Coordinates of C-alpha atoms in Angstrom, one line a residue:
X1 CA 51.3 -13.8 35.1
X2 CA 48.0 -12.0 34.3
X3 CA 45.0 -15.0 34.7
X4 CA 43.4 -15.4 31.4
X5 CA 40.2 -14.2 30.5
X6 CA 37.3 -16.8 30.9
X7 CA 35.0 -14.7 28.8
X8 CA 36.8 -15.4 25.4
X9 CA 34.8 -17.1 23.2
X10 CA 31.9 -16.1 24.8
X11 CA 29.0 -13.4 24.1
X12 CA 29.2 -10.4 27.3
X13 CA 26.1 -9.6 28.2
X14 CA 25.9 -14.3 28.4
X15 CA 28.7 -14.5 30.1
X16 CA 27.4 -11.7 32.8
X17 CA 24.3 -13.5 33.2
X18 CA 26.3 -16.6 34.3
X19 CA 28.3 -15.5 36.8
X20 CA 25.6 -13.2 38.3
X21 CA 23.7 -16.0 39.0
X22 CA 26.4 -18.6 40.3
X23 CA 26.9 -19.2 44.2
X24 CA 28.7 -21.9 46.2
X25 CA 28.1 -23.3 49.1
X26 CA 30.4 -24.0 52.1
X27 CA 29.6 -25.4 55.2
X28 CA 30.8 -26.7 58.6
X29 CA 29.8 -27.5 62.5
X30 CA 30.6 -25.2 65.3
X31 CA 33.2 -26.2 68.1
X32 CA 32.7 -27.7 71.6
X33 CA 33.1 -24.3 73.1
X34 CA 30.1 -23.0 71.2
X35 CA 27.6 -25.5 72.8
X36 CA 25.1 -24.7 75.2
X37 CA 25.7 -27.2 78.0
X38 CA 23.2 -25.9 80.6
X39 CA 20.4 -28.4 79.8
X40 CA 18.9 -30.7 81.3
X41 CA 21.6 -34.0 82.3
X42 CA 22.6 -35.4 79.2
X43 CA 20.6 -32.4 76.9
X44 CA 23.2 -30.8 74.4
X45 CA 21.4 -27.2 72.7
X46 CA 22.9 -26.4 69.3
X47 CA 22.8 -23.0 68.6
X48 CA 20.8 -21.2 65.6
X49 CA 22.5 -21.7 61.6
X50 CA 24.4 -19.3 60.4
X51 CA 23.7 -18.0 56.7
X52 CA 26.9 -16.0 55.3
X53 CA 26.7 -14.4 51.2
X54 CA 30.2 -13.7 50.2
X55 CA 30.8 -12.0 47.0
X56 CA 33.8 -10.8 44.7
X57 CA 32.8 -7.3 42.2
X58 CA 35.1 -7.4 39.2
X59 CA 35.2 -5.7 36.4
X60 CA 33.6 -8.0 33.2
X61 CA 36.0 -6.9 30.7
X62 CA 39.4 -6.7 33.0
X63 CA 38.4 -9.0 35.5
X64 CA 40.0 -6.9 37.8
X65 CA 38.4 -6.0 41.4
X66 CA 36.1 -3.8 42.1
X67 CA 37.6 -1.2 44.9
X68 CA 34.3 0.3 46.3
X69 CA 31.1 -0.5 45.7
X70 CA 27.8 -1.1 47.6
X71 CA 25.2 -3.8 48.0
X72 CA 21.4 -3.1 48.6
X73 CA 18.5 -4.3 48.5
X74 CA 17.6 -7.5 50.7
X75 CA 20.8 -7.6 52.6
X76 CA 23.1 -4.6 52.4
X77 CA 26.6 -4.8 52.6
X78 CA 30.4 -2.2 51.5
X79 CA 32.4 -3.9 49.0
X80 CA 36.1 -3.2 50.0
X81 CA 39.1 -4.2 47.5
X82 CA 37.1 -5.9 45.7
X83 CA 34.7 -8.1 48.2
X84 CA 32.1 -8.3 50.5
X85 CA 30.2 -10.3 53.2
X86 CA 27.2 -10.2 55.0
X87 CA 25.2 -12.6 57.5
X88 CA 21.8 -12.9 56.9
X89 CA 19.0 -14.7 58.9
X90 CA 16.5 -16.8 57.1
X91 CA 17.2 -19.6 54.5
X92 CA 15.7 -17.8 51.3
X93 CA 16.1 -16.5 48.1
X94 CA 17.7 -13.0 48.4
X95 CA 17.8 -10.4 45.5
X96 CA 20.5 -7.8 46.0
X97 CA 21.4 -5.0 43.5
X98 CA 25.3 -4.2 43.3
X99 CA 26.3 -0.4 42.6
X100 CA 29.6 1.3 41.8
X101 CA 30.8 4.5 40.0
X102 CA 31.3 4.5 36.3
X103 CA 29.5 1.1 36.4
X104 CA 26.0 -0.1 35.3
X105 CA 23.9 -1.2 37.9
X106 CA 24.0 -5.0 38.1
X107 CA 21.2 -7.3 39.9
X108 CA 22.2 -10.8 41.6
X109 CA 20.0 -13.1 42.6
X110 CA 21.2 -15.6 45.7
X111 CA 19.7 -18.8 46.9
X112 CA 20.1 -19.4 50.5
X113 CA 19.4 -23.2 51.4
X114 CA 18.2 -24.1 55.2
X115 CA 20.9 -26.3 57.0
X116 CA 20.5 -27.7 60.6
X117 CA 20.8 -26.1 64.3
X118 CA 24.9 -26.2 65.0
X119 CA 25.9 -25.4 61.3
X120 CA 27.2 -22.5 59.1
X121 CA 26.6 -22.0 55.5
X122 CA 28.7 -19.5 52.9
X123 CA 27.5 -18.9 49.9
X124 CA 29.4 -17.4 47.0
X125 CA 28.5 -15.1 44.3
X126 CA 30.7 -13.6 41.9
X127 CA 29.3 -10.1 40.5
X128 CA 30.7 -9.2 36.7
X129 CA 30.0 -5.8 36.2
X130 CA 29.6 -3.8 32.9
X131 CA 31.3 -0.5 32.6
X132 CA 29.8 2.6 31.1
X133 CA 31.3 4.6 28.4
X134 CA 30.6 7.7 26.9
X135 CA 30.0 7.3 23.3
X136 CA 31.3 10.4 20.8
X137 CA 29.3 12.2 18.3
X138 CA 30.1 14.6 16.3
X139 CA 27.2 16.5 13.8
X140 CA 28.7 18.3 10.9
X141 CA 26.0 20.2 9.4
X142 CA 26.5 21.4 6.0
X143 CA 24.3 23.2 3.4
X144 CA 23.2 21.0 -0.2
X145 CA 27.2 22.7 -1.6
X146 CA 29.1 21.1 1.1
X147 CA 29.4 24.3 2.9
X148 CA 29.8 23.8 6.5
X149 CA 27.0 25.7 8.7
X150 CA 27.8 27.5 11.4
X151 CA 25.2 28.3 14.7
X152 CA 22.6 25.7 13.8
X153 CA 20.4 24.6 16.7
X154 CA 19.6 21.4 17.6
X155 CA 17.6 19.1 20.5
X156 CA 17.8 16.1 21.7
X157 CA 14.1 14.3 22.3
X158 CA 12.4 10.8 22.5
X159 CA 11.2 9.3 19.2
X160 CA 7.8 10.5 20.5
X161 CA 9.2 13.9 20.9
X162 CA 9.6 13.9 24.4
X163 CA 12.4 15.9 26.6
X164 CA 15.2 13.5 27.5
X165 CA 17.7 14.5 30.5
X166 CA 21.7 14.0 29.8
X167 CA 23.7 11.7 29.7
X168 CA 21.4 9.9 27.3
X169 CA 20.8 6.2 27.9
X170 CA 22.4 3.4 26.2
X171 CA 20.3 0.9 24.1
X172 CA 18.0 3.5 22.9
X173 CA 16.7 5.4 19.9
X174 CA 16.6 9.5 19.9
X175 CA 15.1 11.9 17.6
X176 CA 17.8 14.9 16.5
X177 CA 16.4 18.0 15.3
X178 CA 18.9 20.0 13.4
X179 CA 17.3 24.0 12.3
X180 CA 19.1 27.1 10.9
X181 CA 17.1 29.7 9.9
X182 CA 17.1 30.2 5.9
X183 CA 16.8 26.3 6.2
X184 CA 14.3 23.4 5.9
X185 CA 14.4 21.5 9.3
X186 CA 15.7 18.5 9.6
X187 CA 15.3 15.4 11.8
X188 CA 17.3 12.4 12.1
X189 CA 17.5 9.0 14.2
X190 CA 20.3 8.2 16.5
X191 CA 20.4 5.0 18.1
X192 CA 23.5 4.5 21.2
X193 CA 24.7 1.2 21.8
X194 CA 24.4 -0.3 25.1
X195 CA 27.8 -2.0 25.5
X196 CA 31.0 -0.2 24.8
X197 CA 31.9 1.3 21.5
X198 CA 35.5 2.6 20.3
X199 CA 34.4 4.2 17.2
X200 CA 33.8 7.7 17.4
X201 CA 30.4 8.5 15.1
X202 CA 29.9 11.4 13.0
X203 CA 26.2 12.3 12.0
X204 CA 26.5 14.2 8.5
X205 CA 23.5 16.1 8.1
X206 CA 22.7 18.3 4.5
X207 CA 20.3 21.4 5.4
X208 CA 18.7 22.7 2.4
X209 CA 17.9 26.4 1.8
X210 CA 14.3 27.0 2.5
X211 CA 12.9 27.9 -1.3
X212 CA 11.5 31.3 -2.0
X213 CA 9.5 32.7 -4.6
X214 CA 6.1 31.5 -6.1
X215 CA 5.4 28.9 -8.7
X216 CA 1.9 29.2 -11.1
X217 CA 0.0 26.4 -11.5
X218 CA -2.6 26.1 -14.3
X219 CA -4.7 24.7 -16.9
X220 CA -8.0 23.3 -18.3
X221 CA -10.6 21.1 -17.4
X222 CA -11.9 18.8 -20.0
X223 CA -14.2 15.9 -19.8
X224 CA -14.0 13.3 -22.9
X225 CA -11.9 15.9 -24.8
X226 CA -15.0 18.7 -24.7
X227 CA -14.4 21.6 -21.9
X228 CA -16.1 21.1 -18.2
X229 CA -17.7 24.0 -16.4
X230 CA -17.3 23.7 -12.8
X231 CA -18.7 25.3 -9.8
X232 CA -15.3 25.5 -8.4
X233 CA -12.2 24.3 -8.4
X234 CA -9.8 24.1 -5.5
X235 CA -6.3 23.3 -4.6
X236 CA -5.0 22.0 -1.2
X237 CA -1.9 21.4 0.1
X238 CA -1.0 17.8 2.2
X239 CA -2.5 19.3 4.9
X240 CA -6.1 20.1 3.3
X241 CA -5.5 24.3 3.3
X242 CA -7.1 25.8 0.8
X243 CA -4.5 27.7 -1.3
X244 CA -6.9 28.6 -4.4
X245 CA -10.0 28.8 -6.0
X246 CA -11.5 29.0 -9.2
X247 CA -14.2 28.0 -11.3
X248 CA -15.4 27.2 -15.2
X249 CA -12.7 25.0 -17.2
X250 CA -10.3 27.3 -17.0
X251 CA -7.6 27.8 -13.7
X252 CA -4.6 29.7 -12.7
X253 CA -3.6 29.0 -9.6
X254 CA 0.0 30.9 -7.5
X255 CA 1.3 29.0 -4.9
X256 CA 4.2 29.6 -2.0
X257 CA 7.2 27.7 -3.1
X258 CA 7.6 26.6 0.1
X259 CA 5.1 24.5 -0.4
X260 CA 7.6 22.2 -2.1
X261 CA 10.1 20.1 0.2
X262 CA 13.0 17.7 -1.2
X263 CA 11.9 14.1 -1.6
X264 CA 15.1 12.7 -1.4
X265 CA 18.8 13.7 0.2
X266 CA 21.2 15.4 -2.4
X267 CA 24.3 16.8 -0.9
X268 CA 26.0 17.5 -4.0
X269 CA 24.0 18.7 -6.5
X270 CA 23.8 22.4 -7.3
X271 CA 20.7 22.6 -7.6
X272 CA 17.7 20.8 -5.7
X273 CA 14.9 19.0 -6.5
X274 CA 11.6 19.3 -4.2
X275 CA 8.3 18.4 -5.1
X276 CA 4.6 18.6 -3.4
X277 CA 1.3 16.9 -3.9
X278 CA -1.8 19.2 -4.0
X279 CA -5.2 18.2 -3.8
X280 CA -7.5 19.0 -6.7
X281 CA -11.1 19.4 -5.5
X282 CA -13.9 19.8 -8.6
X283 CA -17.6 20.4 -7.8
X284 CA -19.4 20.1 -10.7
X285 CA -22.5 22.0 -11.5
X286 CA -24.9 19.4 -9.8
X287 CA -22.8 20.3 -6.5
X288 CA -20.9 16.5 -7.2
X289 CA -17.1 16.8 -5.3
X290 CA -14.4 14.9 -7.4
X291 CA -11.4 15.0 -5.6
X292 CA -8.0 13.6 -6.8
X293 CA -3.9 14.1 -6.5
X294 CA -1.3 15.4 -8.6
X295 CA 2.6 16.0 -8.1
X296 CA 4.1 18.6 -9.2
X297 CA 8.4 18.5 -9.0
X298 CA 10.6 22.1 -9.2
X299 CA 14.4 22.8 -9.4
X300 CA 15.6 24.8 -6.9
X301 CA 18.9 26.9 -7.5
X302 CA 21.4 26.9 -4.6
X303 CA 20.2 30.6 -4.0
X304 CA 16.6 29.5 -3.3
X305 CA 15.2 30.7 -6.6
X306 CA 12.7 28.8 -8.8
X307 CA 14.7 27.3 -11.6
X308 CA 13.7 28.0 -15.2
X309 CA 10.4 27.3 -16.7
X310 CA 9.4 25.6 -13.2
X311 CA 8.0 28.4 -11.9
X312 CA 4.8 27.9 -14.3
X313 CA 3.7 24.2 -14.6
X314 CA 0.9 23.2 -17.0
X315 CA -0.8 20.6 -15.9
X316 CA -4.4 19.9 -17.9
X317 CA -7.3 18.3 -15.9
X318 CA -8.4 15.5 -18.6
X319 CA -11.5 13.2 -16.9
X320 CA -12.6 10.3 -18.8
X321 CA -15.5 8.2 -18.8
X322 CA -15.4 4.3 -18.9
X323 CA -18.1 2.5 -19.9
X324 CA -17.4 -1.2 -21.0
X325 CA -19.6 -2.5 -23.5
X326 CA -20.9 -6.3 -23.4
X327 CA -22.5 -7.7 -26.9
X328 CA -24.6 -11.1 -27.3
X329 CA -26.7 -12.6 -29.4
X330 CA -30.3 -12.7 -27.3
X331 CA -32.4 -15.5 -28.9
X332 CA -35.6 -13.8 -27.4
X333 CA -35.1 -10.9 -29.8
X334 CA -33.9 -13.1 -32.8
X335 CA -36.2 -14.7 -34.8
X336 CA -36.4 -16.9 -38.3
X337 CA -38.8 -17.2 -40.9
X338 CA -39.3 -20.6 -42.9
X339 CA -40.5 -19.7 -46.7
X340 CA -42.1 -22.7 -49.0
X341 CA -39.9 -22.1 -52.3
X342 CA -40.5 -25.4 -54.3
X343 CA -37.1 -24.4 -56.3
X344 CA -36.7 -27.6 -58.6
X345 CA -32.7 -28.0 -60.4
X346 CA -33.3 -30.7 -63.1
X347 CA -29.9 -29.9 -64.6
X348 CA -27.4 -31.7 -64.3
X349 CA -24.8 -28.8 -63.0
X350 CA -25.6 -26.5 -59.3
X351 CA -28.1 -24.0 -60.6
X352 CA -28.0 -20.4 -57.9
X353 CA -31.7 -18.9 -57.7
X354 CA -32.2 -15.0 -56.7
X355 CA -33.1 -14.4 -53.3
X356 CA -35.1 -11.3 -52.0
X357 CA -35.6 -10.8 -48.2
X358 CA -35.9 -8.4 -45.4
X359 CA -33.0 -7.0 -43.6
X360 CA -33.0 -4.8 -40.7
X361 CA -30.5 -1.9 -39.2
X362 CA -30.5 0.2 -35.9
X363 CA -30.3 -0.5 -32.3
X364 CA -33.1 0.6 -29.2
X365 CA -33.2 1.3 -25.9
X366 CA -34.5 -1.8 -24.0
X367 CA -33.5 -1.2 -20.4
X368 CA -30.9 0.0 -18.1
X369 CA -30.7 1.9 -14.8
X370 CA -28.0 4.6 -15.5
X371 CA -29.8 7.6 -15.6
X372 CA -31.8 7.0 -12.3
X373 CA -28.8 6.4 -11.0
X374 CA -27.2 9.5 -12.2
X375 CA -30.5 11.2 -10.9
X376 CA -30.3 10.1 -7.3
X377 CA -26.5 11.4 -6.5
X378 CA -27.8 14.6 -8.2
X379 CA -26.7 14.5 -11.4
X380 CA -28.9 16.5 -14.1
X381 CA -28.9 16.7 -18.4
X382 CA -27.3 20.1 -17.4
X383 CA -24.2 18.6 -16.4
X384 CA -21.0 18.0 -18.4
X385 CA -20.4 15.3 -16.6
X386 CA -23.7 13.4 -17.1
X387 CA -23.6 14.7 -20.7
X388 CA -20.6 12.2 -21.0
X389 CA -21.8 9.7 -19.7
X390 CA -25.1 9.8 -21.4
X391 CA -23.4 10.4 -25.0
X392 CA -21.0 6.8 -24.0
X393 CA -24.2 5.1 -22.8
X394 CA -26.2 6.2 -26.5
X395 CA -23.5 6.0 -29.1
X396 CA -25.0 4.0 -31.9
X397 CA -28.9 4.2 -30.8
X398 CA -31.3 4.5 -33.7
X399 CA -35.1 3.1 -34.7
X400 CA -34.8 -0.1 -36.4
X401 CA -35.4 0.3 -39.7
X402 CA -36.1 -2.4 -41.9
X403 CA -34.7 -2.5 -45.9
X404 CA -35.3 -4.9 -49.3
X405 CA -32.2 -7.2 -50.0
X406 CA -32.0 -8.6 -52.9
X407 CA -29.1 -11.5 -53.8
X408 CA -28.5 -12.4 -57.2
X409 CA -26.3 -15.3 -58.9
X410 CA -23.6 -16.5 -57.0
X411 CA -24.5 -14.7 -53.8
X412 CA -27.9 -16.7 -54.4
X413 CA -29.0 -20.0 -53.2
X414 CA -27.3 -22.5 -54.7
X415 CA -29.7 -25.5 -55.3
X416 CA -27.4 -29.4 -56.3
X417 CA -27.8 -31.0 -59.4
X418 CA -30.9 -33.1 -59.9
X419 CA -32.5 -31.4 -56.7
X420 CA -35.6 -29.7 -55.6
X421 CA -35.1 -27.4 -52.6
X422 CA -38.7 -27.4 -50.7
X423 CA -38.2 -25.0 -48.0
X424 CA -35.5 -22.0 -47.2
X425 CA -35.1 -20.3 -44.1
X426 CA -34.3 -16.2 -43.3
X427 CA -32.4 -15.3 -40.1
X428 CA -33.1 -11.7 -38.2
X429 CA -30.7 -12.0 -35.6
X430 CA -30.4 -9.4 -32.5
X431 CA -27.7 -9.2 -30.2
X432 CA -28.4 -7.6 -26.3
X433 CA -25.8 -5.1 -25.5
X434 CA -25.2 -4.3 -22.4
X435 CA -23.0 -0.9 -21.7
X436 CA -22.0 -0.4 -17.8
X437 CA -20.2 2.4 -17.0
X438 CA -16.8 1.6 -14.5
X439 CA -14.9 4.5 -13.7
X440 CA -14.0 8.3 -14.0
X441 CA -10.5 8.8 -14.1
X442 CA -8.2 11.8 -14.3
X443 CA -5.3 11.1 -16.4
X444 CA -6.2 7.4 -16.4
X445 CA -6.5 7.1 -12.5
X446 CA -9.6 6.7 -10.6
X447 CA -11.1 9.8 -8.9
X448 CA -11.5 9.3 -5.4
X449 CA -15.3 10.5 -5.1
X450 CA -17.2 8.6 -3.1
X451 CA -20.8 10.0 -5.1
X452 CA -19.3 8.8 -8.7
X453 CA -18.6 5.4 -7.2
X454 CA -21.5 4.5 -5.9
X455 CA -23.0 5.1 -9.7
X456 CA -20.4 2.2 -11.1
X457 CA -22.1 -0.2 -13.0
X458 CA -25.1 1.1 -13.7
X459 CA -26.1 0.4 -17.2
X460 CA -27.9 0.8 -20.3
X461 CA -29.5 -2.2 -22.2
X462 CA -29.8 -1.5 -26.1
X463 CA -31.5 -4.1 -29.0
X464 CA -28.7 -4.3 -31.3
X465 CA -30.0 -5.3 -35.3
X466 CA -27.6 -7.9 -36.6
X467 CA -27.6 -8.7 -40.5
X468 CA -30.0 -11.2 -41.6
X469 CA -28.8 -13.9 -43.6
X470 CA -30.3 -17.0 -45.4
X471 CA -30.0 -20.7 -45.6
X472 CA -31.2 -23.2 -47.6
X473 CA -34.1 -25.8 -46.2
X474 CA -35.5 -29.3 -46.9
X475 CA -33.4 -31.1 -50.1
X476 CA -35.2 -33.8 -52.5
X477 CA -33.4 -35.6 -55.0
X478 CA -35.2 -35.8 -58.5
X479 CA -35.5 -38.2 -61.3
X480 CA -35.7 -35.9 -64.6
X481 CA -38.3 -36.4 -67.1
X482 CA -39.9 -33.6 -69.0
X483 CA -42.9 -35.5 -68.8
X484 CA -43.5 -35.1 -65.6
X485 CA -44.9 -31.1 -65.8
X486 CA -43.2 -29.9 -62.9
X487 CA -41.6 -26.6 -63.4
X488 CA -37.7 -25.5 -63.1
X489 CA -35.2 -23.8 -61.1
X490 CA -36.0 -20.2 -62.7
X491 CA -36.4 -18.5 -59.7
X492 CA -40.1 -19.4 -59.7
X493 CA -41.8 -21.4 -56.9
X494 CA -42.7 -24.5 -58.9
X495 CA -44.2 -28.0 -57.7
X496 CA -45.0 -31.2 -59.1
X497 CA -42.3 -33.6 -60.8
X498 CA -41.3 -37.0 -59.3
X499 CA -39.6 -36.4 -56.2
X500 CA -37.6 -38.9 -53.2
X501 CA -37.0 -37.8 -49.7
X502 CA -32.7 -37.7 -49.1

């Protein structure tokens, strides 16, 4: 009966590890016949230990024995049906590297402990050894209608893209490179296994037809909805060449469609879709470079053509500039004014006296560092681009002006019943708004010029007028008696009367 397996249950490459590394040890004394009697009267000489490493080679998925295979390395032996033996000298450890064809290469490692003059020690290793398989793959190389394609070349190299010798190793990852010509090249991973494998692996690989034709690219540039002149305007590709120039607002650009490459596998679709990210490079008038991406997407037919209306694409250049405003009142600017008004209500109802005061509108420059910022990347008043952010910066600005207000009845003062008012007071408030200016963006992203950002957050201070308003001032109640000559709330400023503090 066939002796069961003792690697069921367990992992391989564990259960070769454990009995590479497992050794017995057998030993025993020589007979009489070996002794050196020739000594001295009474003197018996043993003769040297002897060290023996016995082995069996089996096969670690069968179990079966090994026919032929050699041991090297520090002792050399012949494995024949399946065994070997070999004396060696010195009590040591002793690394020996077992070899046989169709077989990886397995390394055992064997302890040899010292025992005394007169004995002989065996020790017993059993080498499992992993066989190697060739593992199958098949490519099948079809085009994106599920064409197969005939006569299309492909290498074998590293991940790095290094040569690599056949058979390939197991355990590691190679880089397949499958071209046709009339085809975008393709490259795929394959990664062999390092033990054995029955399933046969088929690599399906989708070449696409390389695109022909040209597609137009154009447009405007605008800055805050108004055009923007530019020096020049220039397209690159993903690897910074130049594919076109131009300059004022306007561009028209013609670009290779092979510029475009598919972004994602289809294998079934009739037609493809590729796309490509150009570089838009602006210098404005002042000699400022504003650089930013854009992606563009086309449909190819299965022929190679442009579909449609793909072959022009419109794409407008809109910049915008962000300035965030701040408002607050600043009680530096603000200030009050106390009147004496000696309004006197001796009826016994709220009496509302007409009030005229000063009001002021407008808003100044106080402050702010934006233009000398502007100035020292270069940026000049001939600029579009400084012309925005100046007109964001000065929206609004104007001389304060000041202007007669007068409030009558109900929008008056209201003085209480039996009341003299002594005092009102007239507010001129100011707020301090502070505008900073925090990005250029084309189509709502940020631009990725290095001169624009080092002007973020400069700023521009502006006096904001605020309307003035009134409030009443000091209260006295009055005891009424018009014998006591004081005068009454007709909008006059009256004293006298008998009067207690609230």
């Amino acid at each position: 009966m066939k002796k069961k397996s003792f690697f069921n249950g367990y992992n391989a490459k564990l259960a070769l590890a454990v009995v590479a590394l497992s050794g017995a040890l057998l030993t025993g004394c020589y007979k009489d016949d070996g002794l050196d009697v020739n000594g001295p009267a009474g003197e018996v000489i043993l003769p040297d230990p002897v060290y023996t490493i016995s082995g069996n080679v089996l096969d670690a998925e069968t179990l079966e024995p090994i026919a032929t295979a050699s041991v090297s390395g520090d002792a050399t032996a012949t494995v024949s049906n399946g065994g070997f033996s070999v004396e060696v000298k010195d009590a040591k450890s002793y690394s020996l590297k077992v070899k046989a064809n169709g077989y990886e290469d397995t390394d055992v490692v064997v302890d040899v402990k010292k025992v005394n003059a007169g004995q002989s020690a065996v020790y017993t290793t059993l080498v499992a050894m992993q066989p190697k398989y060739e593992g199958k793959y098949t490519l099948k190389v079809v085009d994106t209608e599920l064409g197969a394609l005939d006569a299309a070349d492909w290498k074998v190299t590293t991940l790095s893209g290094d040569a690599v010798t056949s058979p390939y190793a197991g355990g590691a990852t190679y880089l397949v490179t499958i071209a046709k010509e009339g085809y975008v090249t393709k490259y795929i991973t394959m990664e062999l296994p390092k033990t054995r494998t029955d399933k046969e692996k088929i690599l399906n690989v989708t070449l696409t037809k390389q695109v022909i034709g040209k597609v137009k690219i154009y447009g405007d540039l605008t800055i805050d909805n108004k055009p923007y002149e530019a020096k020049s305007i220039k397209l690159k590709n993903k690897n910074g060449v130049v594919l076109g120039i131009g300059q004022g607002w306007v561009y028209n650009f013609e670009v290779e469609a092979t510029e475009f490459a598919v972004e994602a596998a289809e294998t079934k679709a009739v037609s493809e879709t590729k796309v490509a990210t150009f570089t838009f490079e602006i210098v404005d008038i002042n000699d400022i470079k504003i650089s930013f991406e854009k992606k563009f997407t086309i449909v190819v037919a299965p022929d190679g053509s442009v579909e449609g209306s793909d072959s022009e694409q419109e794409a407008p250049i809109e910049f915008k500039v962000e300035v965030t405003p701040e408002s607050n009142l600043d009680e530096n600017w603000s200030t009050k004014v106390v009147k004496t008004v000696d309004w006197c209500n001796d009826d016994t109802k709220p009496h509302y006296m007409d009030v005229e005061y000063l009001n002021y509108t407008g808003m100044t420059v106080e402050g702010g560092d934006y233009e000398a910022k502007l100035a020292s990347i270069g940026l000049k008043d001939i600029s579009p681009l400084y012309i925005a952010v100046k007109a964001k910066m000065t929206v609004g600005i104007s001389d304060i002006k000041e202007e007669t207000i007068i409030k009558k009845g109900e929008d008056g003062l209201k003085i209480p019943a039996l009341h003299l008012m002594k005092t009102m007071t007239i507010f001129h408030p100011y707020n301090k708004v502070v505008r900073t200016l925090t990005a250029i963006t084309v189509g709502g992203v940020e631009t990725s010029s290095e001169e624009l950002k080092s002007v973020y957050k400069a700023n521009n201070i502006l006096k904001q007028a605020v309307p003035s308003y009134f409030e009443g001032g000091e209260l006295y109640s009055i005891e009424h008696s018009h014998s006591h000559g004081h005068g009454h709330g007709d909008n006059q400023n009256s004293g006298g009367g008998i009067v207690e503090a609230e």
